[in-house]
GROMACS .gro file of C-alpha atoms in nm:
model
  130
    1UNK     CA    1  -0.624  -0.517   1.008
    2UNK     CA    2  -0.597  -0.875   0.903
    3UNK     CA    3  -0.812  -1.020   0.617
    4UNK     CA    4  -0.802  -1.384   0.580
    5UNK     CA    5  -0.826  -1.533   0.315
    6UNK     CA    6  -1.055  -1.789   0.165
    7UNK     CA    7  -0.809  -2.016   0.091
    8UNK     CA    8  -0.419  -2.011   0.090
    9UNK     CA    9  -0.273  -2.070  -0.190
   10UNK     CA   10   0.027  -2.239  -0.152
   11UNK     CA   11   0.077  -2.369  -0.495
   12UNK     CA   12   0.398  -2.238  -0.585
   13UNK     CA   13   0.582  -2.414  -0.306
   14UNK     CA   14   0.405  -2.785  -0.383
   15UNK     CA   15   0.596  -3.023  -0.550
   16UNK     CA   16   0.376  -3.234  -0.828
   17UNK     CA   17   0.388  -3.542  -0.937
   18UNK     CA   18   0.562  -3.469  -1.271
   19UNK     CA   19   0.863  -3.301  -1.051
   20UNK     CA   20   0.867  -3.581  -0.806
   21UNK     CA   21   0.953  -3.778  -1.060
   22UNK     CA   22   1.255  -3.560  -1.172
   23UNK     CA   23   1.375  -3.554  -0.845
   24UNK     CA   24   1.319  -3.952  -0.771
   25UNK     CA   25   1.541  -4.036  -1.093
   26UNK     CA   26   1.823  -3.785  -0.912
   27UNK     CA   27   1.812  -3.951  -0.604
   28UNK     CA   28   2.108  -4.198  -0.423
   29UNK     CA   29   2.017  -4.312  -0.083
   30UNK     CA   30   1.710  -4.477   0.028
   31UNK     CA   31   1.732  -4.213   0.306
   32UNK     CA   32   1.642  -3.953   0.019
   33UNK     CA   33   1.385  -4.168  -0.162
   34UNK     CA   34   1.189  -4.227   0.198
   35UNK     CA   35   1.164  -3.856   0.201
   36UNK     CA   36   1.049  -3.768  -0.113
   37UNK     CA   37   0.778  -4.062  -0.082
   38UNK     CA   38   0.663  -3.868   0.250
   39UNK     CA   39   0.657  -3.558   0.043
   40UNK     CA   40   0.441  -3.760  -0.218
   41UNK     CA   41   0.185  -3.881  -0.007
   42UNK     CA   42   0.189  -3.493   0.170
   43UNK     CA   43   0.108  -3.353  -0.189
   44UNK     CA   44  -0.206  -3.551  -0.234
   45UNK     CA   45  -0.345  -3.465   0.114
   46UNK     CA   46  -0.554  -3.198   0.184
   47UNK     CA   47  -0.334  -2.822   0.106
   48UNK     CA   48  -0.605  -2.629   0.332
   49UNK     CA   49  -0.527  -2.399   0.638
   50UNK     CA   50  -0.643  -2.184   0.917
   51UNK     CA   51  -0.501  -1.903   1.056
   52UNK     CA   52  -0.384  -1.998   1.426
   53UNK     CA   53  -0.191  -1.727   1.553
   54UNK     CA   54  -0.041  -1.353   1.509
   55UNK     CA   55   0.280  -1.181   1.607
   56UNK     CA   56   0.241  -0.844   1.645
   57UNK     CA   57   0.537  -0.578   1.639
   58UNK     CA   58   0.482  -0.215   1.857
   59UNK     CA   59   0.749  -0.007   1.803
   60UNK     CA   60   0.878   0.229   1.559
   61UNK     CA   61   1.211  -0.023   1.453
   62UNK     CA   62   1.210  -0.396   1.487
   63UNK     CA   63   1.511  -0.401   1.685
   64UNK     CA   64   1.293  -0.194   1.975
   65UNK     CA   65   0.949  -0.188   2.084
   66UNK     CA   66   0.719  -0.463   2.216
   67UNK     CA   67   0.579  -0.824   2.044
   68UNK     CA   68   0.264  -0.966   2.163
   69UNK     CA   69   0.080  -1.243   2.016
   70UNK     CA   70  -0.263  -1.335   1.954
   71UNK     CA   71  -0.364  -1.721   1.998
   72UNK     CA   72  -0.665  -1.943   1.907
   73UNK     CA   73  -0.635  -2.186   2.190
   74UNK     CA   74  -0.951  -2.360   2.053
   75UNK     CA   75  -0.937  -2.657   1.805
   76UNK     CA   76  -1.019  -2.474   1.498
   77UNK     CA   77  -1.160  -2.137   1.387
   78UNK     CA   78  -1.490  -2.287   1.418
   79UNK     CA   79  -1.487  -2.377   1.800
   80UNK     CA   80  -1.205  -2.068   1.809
   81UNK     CA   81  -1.073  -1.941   2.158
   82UNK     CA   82  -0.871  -1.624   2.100
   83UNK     CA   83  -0.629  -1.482   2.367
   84UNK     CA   84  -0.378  -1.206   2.369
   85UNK     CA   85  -0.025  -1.257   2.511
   86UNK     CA   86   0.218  -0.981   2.605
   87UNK     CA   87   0.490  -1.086   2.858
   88UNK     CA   88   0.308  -1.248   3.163
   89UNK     CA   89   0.026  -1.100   3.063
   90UNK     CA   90  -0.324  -1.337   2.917
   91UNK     CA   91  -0.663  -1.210   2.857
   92UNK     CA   92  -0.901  -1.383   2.655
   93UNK     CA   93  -0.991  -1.127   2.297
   94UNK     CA   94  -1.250  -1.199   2.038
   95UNK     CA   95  -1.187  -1.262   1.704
   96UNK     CA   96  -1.282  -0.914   1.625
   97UNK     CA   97  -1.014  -0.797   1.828
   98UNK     CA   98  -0.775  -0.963   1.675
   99UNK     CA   99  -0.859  -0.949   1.302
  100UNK     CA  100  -0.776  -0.528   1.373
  101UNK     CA  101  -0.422  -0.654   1.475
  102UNK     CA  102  -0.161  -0.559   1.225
  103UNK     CA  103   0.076  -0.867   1.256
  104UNK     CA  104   0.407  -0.896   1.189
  105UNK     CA  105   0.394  -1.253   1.113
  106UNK     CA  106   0.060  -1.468   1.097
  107UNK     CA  107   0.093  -1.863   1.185
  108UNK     CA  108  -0.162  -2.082   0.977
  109UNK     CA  109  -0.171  -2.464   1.065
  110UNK     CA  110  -0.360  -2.782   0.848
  111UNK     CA  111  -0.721  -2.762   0.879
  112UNK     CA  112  -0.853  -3.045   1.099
  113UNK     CA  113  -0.535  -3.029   1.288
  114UNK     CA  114  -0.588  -2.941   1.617
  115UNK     CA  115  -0.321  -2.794   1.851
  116UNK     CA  116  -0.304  -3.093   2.057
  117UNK     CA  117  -0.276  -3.288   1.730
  118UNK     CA  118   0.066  -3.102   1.617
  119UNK     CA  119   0.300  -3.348   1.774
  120UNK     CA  120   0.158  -3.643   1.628
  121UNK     CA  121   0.113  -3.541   1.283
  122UNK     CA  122   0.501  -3.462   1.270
  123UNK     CA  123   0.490  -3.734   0.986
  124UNK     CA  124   0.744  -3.948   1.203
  125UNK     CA  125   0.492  -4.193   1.147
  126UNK     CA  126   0.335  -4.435   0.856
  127UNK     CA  127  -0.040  -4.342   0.935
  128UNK     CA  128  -0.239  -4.274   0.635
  129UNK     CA  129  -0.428  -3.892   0.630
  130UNK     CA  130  -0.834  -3.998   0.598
   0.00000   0.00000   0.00000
C-alpha cells in the first residue's frame, strides 16, 4: 500500500543561498550564471508536492511481468480523478484503490500545478511564481 506523506521533504537535494553563492563565484559563462539565477528564484518558491501518478510492476523479475499505472487526471488531489492504465485498457479507480497499489515508482508534481499547466511552467520563461 502507498502512504503519502504529509509533506516531501526534499531538502537534501535544494541548493541554498549560501551554496549558490559558492557556485556563482565558480561560474564562467553567462549561459551558467542564467541558470543558476533560475535555480535561485526556484529555491525560494514553494518546495510542496502531490502525488500524481504510480507505476506499478506485476511480475516476479523486472525484466518480465506486466506495468500498469495509476493516474490522477484531475487538477489536484483535491478535485482528484484517478484511473488505472494497463495496455489499451482505462477504467476510472478511486483513490482507495490506488493507495493499496504497491508502486514501483510514484510521480509527485508542484502543488498548484495542474497537468495542463506542466508545459508552461517548464521555466523557459521569465514569469514570476505568485
Amino acid at each position: 500500500a502507498v502512504e503519502i506523506p504529509p509533506i516531501l521533504s526534499l531538502s537534501n537535494f535544494v541548493v541554498g543561498k549560501e551554496q549558490l553563492k559558492q557556485l556563482r563565484s565558480n561560474l564562467t559563462s553567462d549561459a551558467d550564471k542564467e541558470l543558476l539565477s533560475k535555480a535561485q528564484k526556484a529555491a525560494t518558491s514553494s518546495l510542496r508536492y502531490e502525488l500524481y501518478g504510480l507505476c506499478v510492476h506485476h511480475g516476479s523479475t523486472l525484466s518480465s511481468g506486466h506495468y500498469i499505472a495509476y493516474v490522477n487526471a484531475g487538477p489536484s488531489l483535491e478535485k482528484e480523478d484517478w484511473y488505472y492504465i494497463s495496455d489499451s485498457s482505462v477504467s476510472q479507480v478511486t483513490r482507495e484503490k490506488v493507495l493499496k497499489a504497491a508502486p514501483y515508482i510514484a510521480f509527485y508534481r508542484k502543488e498548484g500545478l495542474s497537468t495542463g499547466d506542466a508545459e508552461s511552467d517548464s521555466g523557459d520563461d521569465d514569469r514570476s511564481e505568485e
